């Protein structure tokens, strides 16, 4: 069954439309990749899914129900976590304090979830007392994802989780995404890294200039030269 259905949405910033007729679905248990060049509209789609932006047309359904006027609190309470582009952590707080903040909606089971996060990112456990602002860029990215996991999401929305990381850390992050998915979290990930995204994803969609250009299984897209072409600009 589809956990998330994006049904024919248009999205605009003010009167400038940037998304046209975008439809996609994510089934429970899947990892789905949303691919596309800079400016294609990937972040905009994720922000619309998590209620930061409202579509000007179309509908978003979560567990079969329209989520037209979701508030941030409702989104989180319904089990959706958005890890945005850039690393929005609290630099002066420790790693552990940042993780605790990820559980603010529901603190029951927090210690257990923290163990799970440390299990996925052992590097964070080694640095649990360190101020988050002094972590390396890659470690901060792990912390941002780990904090998202602290609310035990059913659907994790990841925006460019691997951006700017050294290859060895990129591998760590994608390995973590696979483990998070194996532990029962459905994942919708936005990526520039086509190769790794299609390696961990079940299916994918390619956005081009605000439209869905291609979609298919990860294997189909990995073998389709139009995917790479779509990154070379409009
Ligand atoms: N706050 C905003 N106000 C006006 N236009 C915006 C705003 N945010 C994004 N846009 C425009 O919307 C379009 C889609 O941007 P978006 O950030 O969704 O792309 P993206 O696919 O995530 O790109 P990238 O890979 O560079 O992160 C771009 O043309 C961008 O300039
Ligand atoms: Mg983006």
CSV table of C-alpha atoms in Angstrom, one decimal, residues 74-230:
chain,number,residue,atom,x,y,z
A,74,UNK,CA,1.1,16.9,13.0
A,75,UNK,CA,3.6,15.9,10.4
A,76,UNK,CA,6.0,14.7,13.1
A,77,UNK,CA,3.3,13.1,15.2
A,78,UNK,CA,2.2,11.2,12.1
A,79,UNK,CA,5.7,9.8,11.8
A,80,UNK,CA,7.2,11.9,9.0
A,81,UNK,CA,10.7,13.4,9.5
A,82,UNK,CA,12.4,15.8,7.0
A,83,UNK,CA,16.1,16.2,7.2
A,84,UNK,CA,16.6,19.4,5.1
A,85,UNK,CA,19.5,20.5,2.9
A,86,UNK,CA,22.3,21.9,4.9
A,87,UNK,CA,23.0,20.8,8.4
A,88,UNK,CA,20.6,22.4,10.8
A,89,UNK,CA,22.1,21.3,14.1
A,90,UNK,CA,22.6,23.2,17.3
A,91,UNK,CA,26.4,24.0,17.2
A,92,UNK,CA,26.8,24.9,20.9
A,93,UNK,CA,25.0,21.8,22.2
A,94,UNK,CA,26.6,18.4,22.5
A,95,UNK,CA,26.0,15.5,20.1
A,96,UNK,CA,23.8,13.8,22.7
A,97,UNK,CA,21.8,17.0,23.5
A,98,UNK,CA,21.1,17.4,19.7
A,99,UNK,CA,19.9,13.8,19.6
A,100,UNK,CA,17.7,14.4,22.6
A,101,UNK,CA,16.1,17.4,20.9
A,102,UNK,CA,15.1,15.0,18.1
A,103,UNK,CA,12.8,13.2,20.5
A,104,UNK,CA,11.0,16.3,21.9
A,105,UNK,CA,7.6,15.2,20.7
A,106,UNK,CA,7.7,11.8,22.4
A,107,UNK,CA,10.5,11.1,24.9
A,108,UNK,CA,9.3,7.6,25.7
A,109,UNK,CA,11.8,5.0,24.4
A,110,UNK,CA,14.4,7.8,23.8
A,111,UNK,CA,17.4,5.9,25.3
A,112,UNK,CA,16.6,2.9,23.2
A,113,UNK,CA,16.4,5.0,20.0
A,114,UNK,CA,19.7,6.7,20.9
A,115,UNK,CA,21.3,3.3,21.1
A,116,UNK,CA,19.9,2.5,17.6
A,117,UNK,CA,21.3,5.8,16.3
A,118,UNK,CA,24.7,5.0,17.8
A,119,UNK,CA,24.5,1.6,16.3
A,120,UNK,CA,23.9,3.1,12.8
A,121,UNK,CA,26.5,5.9,13.4
A,122,UNK,CA,29.2,4.6,15.8
A,123,UNK,CA,31.2,7.8,15.1
A,124,UNK,CA,28.5,9.8,16.9
A,125,UNK,CA,28.8,7.6,20.0
A,126,UNK,CA,32.5,8.3,20.2
A,127,UNK,CA,31.8,12.0,20.1
A,128,UNK,CA,28.6,12.1,22.2
A,129,UNK,CA,29.9,14.8,24.6
A,130,UNK,CA,31.5,17.0,21.9
A,131,UNK,CA,29.9,20.3,20.8
A,132,UNK,CA,28.1,19.6,17.6
A,133,UNK,CA,29.6,22.7,15.9
A,134,UNK,CA,33.1,21.2,16.2
A,135,UNK,CA,32.1,18.0,14.4
A,136,UNK,CA,33.4,17.6,10.8
A,137,UNK,CA,31.0,18.3,8.0
A,138,UNK,CA,30.3,14.6,7.5
A,139,UNK,CA,29.8,14.0,11.2
A,140,UNK,CA,27.3,16.9,11.3
A,141,UNK,CA,25.4,15.3,8.5
A,142,UNK,CA,25.3,12.1,10.4
A,143,UNK,CA,24.0,14.0,13.4
A,144,UNK,CA,21.3,15.7,11.3
A,145,UNK,CA,20.1,12.3,10.1
A,146,UNK,CA,20.5,10.7,13.6
A,147,UNK,CA,18.4,13.5,15.1
A,148,UNK,CA,15.7,12.8,12.6
A,149,UNK,CA,15.7,9.1,13.6
A,150,UNK,CA,15.2,10.0,17.2
A,151,UNK,CA,11.5,10.5,16.6
A,152,UNK,CA,11.3,6.9,15.2
A,153,UNK,CA,9.9,8.0,11.8
A,154,UNK,CA,7.8,5.9,9.5
A,155,UNK,CA,8.8,8.0,6.6
A,156,UNK,CA,12.2,9.7,6.4
A,157,UNK,CA,12.6,12.5,3.8
A,158,UNK,CA,16.3,13.1,3.1
A,159,UNK,CA,17.5,16.1,1.1
A,160,UNK,CA,21.1,15.6,-0.3
A,161,UNK,CA,22.3,13.6,2.6
A,162,UNK,CA,25.6,12.9,0.9
A,163,UNK,CA,26.3,16.4,-0.4
A,164,UNK,CA,29.9,17.6,0.1
A,165,UNK,CA,31.1,14.5,1.9
A,166,UNK,CA,34.3,12.7,1.2
A,167,UNK,CA,33.8,9.4,-0.6
A,168,UNK,CA,34.4,7.3,2.5
A,169,UNK,CA,31.7,9.3,4.4
A,170,UNK,CA,29.4,9.1,1.4
A,171,UNK,CA,29.7,5.3,1.7
A,172,UNK,CA,28.9,5.5,5.4
A,173,UNK,CA,25.8,7.6,4.9
A,174,UNK,CA,24.4,5.3,2.1
A,175,UNK,CA,25.2,2.3,4.3
A,176,UNK,CA,23.3,4.0,7.1
A,177,UNK,CA,20.3,4.7,4.8
A,178,UNK,CA,20.2,1.0,3.9
A,179,UNK,CA,20.2,0.0,7.5
A,180,UNK,CA,17.6,2.6,8.5
A,181,UNK,CA,15.3,1.2,5.7
A,182,UNK,CA,16.0,-2.4,6.8
A,183,UNK,CA,14.9,-1.4,10.3
A,184,UNK,CA,11.5,-0.5,9.0
A,185,UNK,CA,11.6,3.1,8.0
A,186,UNK,CA,10.4,4.1,4.5
A,187,UNK,CA,12.8,6.5,2.8
A,188,UNK,CA,12.3,9.2,0.1
A,189,UNK,CA,15.7,10.6,-0.7
A,190,UNK,CA,16.7,13.5,-2.9
A,191,UNK,CA,20.2,13.0,-4.4
A,192,UNK,CA,22.7,14.4,-6.9
A,193,UNK,CA,24.7,11.2,-6.5
A,194,UNK,CA,22.8,9.1,-9.0
A,195,UNK,CA,25.0,6.1,-8.7
A,196,UNK,CA,24.6,5.6,-5.0
A,197,UNK,CA,21.0,6.7,-4.9
A,198,UNK,CA,20.0,4.1,-7.4
A,199,UNK,CA,22.1,1.5,-5.6
A,200,UNK,CA,20.1,1.8,-2.4
A,201,UNK,CA,16.7,2.7,-3.9
A,202,UNK,CA,14.0,0.4,-5.1
A,203,UNK,CA,12.6,2.9,-7.5
A,204,UNK,CA,13.2,6.4,-8.6
A,205,UNK,CA,11.8,9.5,-10.3
A,206,UNK,CA,13.8,12.1,-12.4
A,207,UNK,CA,12.7,15.7,-12.2
A,208,UNK,CA,13.5,18.1,-15.0
A,209,UNK,CA,12.6,21.8,-14.8
A,210,UNK,CA,9.7,21.0,-12.4
A,211,UNK,CA,8.3,18.1,-14.3
A,212,UNK,CA,8.7,14.4,-13.9
A,213,UNK,CA,10.8,13.4,-16.8
A,214,UNK,CA,11.3,9.7,-16.1
A,215,UNK,CA,10.4,7.1,-13.5
A,216,UNK,CA,11.1,3.4,-13.0
A,217,UNK,CA,12.8,0.8,-11.0
A,218,UNK,CA,16.3,1.6,-9.8
A,219,UNK,CA,17.6,-1.0,-12.3
A,220,UNK,CA,15.7,0.5,-15.2
A,221,UNK,CA,16.9,4.0,-14.4
A,222,UNK,CA,20.5,2.9,-13.7
A,223,UNK,CA,20.6,1.6,-17.3
A,224,UNK,CA,18.9,4.6,-18.9
A,225,UNK,CA,21.3,7.2,-20.3
A,226,UNK,CA,18.5,9.8,-20.2
A,227,UNK,CA,19.0,9.9,-16.4
A,228,UNK,CA,22.5,11.3,-16.7
A,229,UNK,CA,21.5,13.5,-19.6
A,230,UNK,CA,18.9,15.2,-17.4
